[in-house]
Amino acid sequence: MILSIIAGIFNGIGTIYLKASNNKSSLVLVSLIFYALNFIFFRISLKHLEPKNSYIFLIMSSLVFLKMYEVFKGGFSFGIKDLLGIALFIASVYLLNPK
């Protein structure tokens, strides 16, 4: 589980650098490095978790990391719609992932 979360954070960082590469093309390489780290950690996490659970942690940690980045760096506010969206995502994962 921890490896999937770390992979999600690397995915989020890679996404941030990919967006920044629109202004400075040398950041594409940095983005590719973080995507490669994402791939490596996610591949290792698949050895310990089922793919569906591993993807859930990957996506959730990526989305949470990107939202925290927007709030702290981009001046984006966190409102009721954001909270509702996260709650619906968590509820759908819970309901669609029977034990």
PDB file of C-alpha atoms in Angstrom:
ATOM      1  CA  MET A   1       0.000   0.000   0.000  1.00  0.00           C
ATOM      2  CA  ILE A   2       2.781   2.428   0.892  1.00  0.00           C
ATOM      3  CA  LEU A   3       4.523   1.784  -2.419  1.00  0.00           C
ATOM      4  CA  SER A   4       1.341   2.604  -4.346  1.00  0.00           C
ATOM      5  CA  ILE A   5       0.987   5.857  -2.414  1.00  0.00           C
ATOM      6  CA  ILE A   6       4.619   6.778  -3.119  1.00  0.00           C
ATOM      7  CA  ALA A   7       4.044   5.950  -6.800  1.00  0.00           C
ATOM      8  CA  GLY A   8       1.022   8.254  -6.767  1.00  0.00           C
ATOM      9  CA  ILE A   9       3.064  11.089  -5.301  1.00  0.00           C
ATOM     10  CA  PHE A  10       5.704  10.617  -8.004  1.00  0.00           C
ATOM     11  CA  ASN A  11       2.903  10.620 -10.575  1.00  0.00           C
ATOM     12  CA  GLY A  12       1.630  13.920  -9.172  1.00  0.00           C
ATOM     13  CA  ILE A  13       5.096  15.486  -9.222  1.00  0.00           C
ATOM     14  CA  GLY A  14       5.593  14.288 -12.796  1.00  0.00           C
ATOM     15  CA  THR A  15       2.285  15.904 -13.752  1.00  0.00           C
ATOM     16  CA  ILE A  16       3.308  19.208 -12.163  1.00  0.00           C
ATOM     17  CA  TYR A  17       6.607  19.240 -14.044  1.00  0.00           C
ATOM     18  CA  LEU A  18       4.880  18.239 -17.276  1.00  0.00           C
ATOM     19  CA  LYS A  19       2.599  21.254 -16.965  1.00  0.00           C
ATOM     20  CA  ALA A  20       5.590  23.483 -16.167  1.00  0.00           C
ATOM     21  CA  SER A  21       7.365  22.179 -19.276  1.00  0.00           C
ATOM     22  CA  ASN A  22       5.015  24.308 -21.401  1.00  0.00           C
ATOM     23  CA  ASN A  23       7.126  27.305 -20.358  1.00  0.00           C
ATOM     24  CA  LYS A  24      10.510  25.582 -20.116  1.00  0.00           C
ATOM     25  CA  SER A  25      11.015  22.529 -22.321  1.00  0.00           C
ATOM     26  CA  SER A  26      13.949  21.168 -20.304  1.00  0.00           C
ATOM     27  CA  LEU A  27      11.483  20.185 -17.561  1.00  0.00           C
ATOM     28  CA  VAL A  28      10.130  17.395 -19.773  1.00  0.00           C
ATOM     29  CA  LEU A  29      13.145  15.297 -18.769  1.00  0.00           C
ATOM     30  CA  VAL A  30      12.455  15.930 -15.070  1.00  0.00           C
ATOM     31  CA  SER A  31       8.841  14.919 -15.633  1.00  0.00           C
ATOM     32  CA  LEU A  32       9.935  11.705 -17.344  1.00  0.00           C
ATOM     33  CA  ILE A  33      12.208  10.867 -14.401  1.00  0.00           C
ATOM     34  CA  PHE A  34       9.305  11.177 -11.953  1.00  0.00           C
ATOM     35  CA  TYR A  35       7.032   9.142 -14.230  1.00  0.00           C
ATOM     36  CA  ALA A  36       9.745   6.457 -14.371  1.00  0.00           C
ATOM     37  CA  LEU A  37       9.921   6.423 -10.558  1.00  0.00           C
ATOM     38  CA  ASN A  38       6.136   6.140 -10.515  1.00  0.00           C
ATOM     39  CA  PHE A  39       6.340   3.147 -12.849  1.00  0.00           C
ATOM     40  CA  ILE A  40       9.047   1.428 -10.765  1.00  0.00           C
ATOM     41  CA  PHE A  41       7.288   1.868  -7.415  1.00  0.00           C
ATOM     42  CA  PHE A  42       3.907   0.898  -8.856  1.00  0.00           C
ATOM     43  CA  ARG A  43       5.383  -2.223 -10.447  1.00  0.00           C
ATOM     44  CA  ILE A  44       6.818  -3.264  -7.076  1.00  0.00           C
ATOM     45  CA  SER A  45       3.508  -2.546  -5.330  1.00  0.00           C
ATOM     46  CA  LEU A  46       1.720  -4.926  -7.702  1.00  0.00           C
ATOM     47  CA  LYS A  47       3.726  -7.760  -6.167  1.00  0.00           C
ATOM     48  CA  HIS A  48       2.091  -7.113  -2.791  1.00  0.00           C
ATOM     49  CA  LEU A  49      -1.445  -5.965  -3.676  1.00  0.00           C
ATOM     50  CA  GLU A  50      -4.148  -6.917  -6.113  1.00  0.00           C
ATOM     51  CA  PRO A  51      -4.100  -4.635  -9.170  1.00  0.00           C
ATOM     52  CA  LYS A  52      -7.510  -3.110  -8.411  1.00  0.00           C
ATOM     53  CA  ASN A  53      -6.447  -2.107  -4.888  1.00  0.00           C
ATOM     54  CA  SER A  54      -3.084  -0.859  -6.038  1.00  0.00           C
ATOM     55  CA  TYR A  55      -4.693   1.352  -8.691  1.00  0.00           C
ATOM     56  CA  ILE A  56      -7.088   2.760  -6.107  1.00  0.00           C
ATOM     57  CA  PHE A  57      -4.200   3.892  -3.900  1.00  0.00           C
ATOM     58  CA  LEU A  58      -2.273   5.213  -6.906  1.00  0.00           C
ATOM     59  CA  ILE A  59      -5.145   7.323  -8.195  1.00  0.00           C
ATOM     60  CA  MET A  60      -6.235   8.539  -4.770  1.00  0.00           C
ATOM     61  CA  SER A  61      -2.746   9.624  -3.719  1.00  0.00           C
ATOM     62  CA  SER A  62      -2.157  11.331  -7.080  1.00  0.00           C
ATOM     63  CA  LEU A  63      -5.400  13.294  -6.846  1.00  0.00           C
ATOM     64  CA  VAL A  64      -4.874  14.267  -3.213  1.00  0.00           C
ATOM     65  CA  PHE A  65      -1.281  15.337  -3.889  1.00  0.00           C
ATOM     66  CA  LEU A  66      -2.296  17.471  -6.876  1.00  0.00           C
ATOM     67  CA  LYS A  67      -5.152  19.062  -4.918  1.00  0.00           C
ATOM     68  CA  MET A  68      -2.797  19.890  -2.011  1.00  0.00           C
ATOM     69  CA  TYR A  69      -0.330  21.377  -4.498  1.00  0.00           C
ATOM     70  CA  GLU A  70      -3.070  23.572  -5.994  1.00  0.00           C
ATOM     71  CA  VAL A  71      -4.190  24.748  -2.563  1.00  0.00           C
ATOM     72  CA  PHE A  72      -0.725  25.578  -1.214  1.00  0.00           C
ATOM     73  CA  LYS A  73       1.116  26.699  -4.329  1.00  0.00           C
ATOM     74  CA  GLY A  74      -1.511  27.863  -6.766  1.00  0.00           C
ATOM     75  CA  GLY A  75      -3.697  29.863  -4.416  1.00  0.00           C
ATOM     76  CA  PHE A  76      -6.623  27.583  -5.216  1.00  0.00           C
ATOM     77  CA  SER A  77      -9.237  27.367  -2.489  1.00  0.00           C
ATOM     78  CA  PHE A  78     -10.692  24.144  -1.149  1.00  0.00           C
ATOM     79  CA  GLY A  79     -14.462  24.343  -1.184  1.00  0.00           C
ATOM     80  CA  ILE A  80     -17.509  22.228  -0.573  1.00  0.00           C
ATOM     81  CA  LYS A  81     -17.501  20.954  -4.172  1.00  0.00           C
ATOM     82  CA  ASP A  82     -13.971  19.638  -3.730  1.00  0.00           C
ATOM     83  CA  LEU A  83     -14.883  17.933  -0.468  1.00  0.00           C
ATOM     84  CA  LEU A  84     -18.004  16.444  -2.053  1.00  0.00           C
ATOM     85  CA  GLY A  85     -15.989  15.195  -5.036  1.00  0.00           C
ATOM     86  CA  ILE A  86     -13.439  13.453  -2.820  1.00  0.00           C
ATOM     87  CA  ALA A  87     -16.215  11.955  -0.676  1.00  0.00           C
ATOM     88  CA  LEU A  88     -18.018  10.637  -3.775  1.00  0.00           C
ATOM     89  CA  PHE A  89     -14.782   9.161  -5.112  1.00  0.00           C
ATOM     90  CA  ILE A  90     -14.093   7.381  -1.819  1.00  0.00           C
ATOM     91  CA  ALA A  91     -17.695   6.151  -1.599  1.00  0.00           C
ATOM     92  CA  SER A  92     -17.613   4.817  -5.155  1.00  0.00           C
ATOM     93  CA  VAL A  93     -14.357   2.986  -4.503  1.00  0.00           C
ATOM     94  CA  TYR A  94     -15.847   1.442  -1.372  1.00  0.00           C
ATOM     95  CA  LEU A  95     -19.090   0.443  -3.074  1.00  0.00           C
ATOM     96  CA  LEU A  96     -17.475  -0.933  -6.235  1.00  0.00           C
ATOM     97  CA  ASN A  97     -14.771  -2.891  -4.413  1.00  0.00           C
ATOM     98  CA  PRO A  98     -16.558  -5.722  -2.601  1.00  0.00           C
ATOM     99  CA  LYS A  99     -14.529  -7.830  -0.218  1.00  0.00           C
TER     100      LYS A  99
END
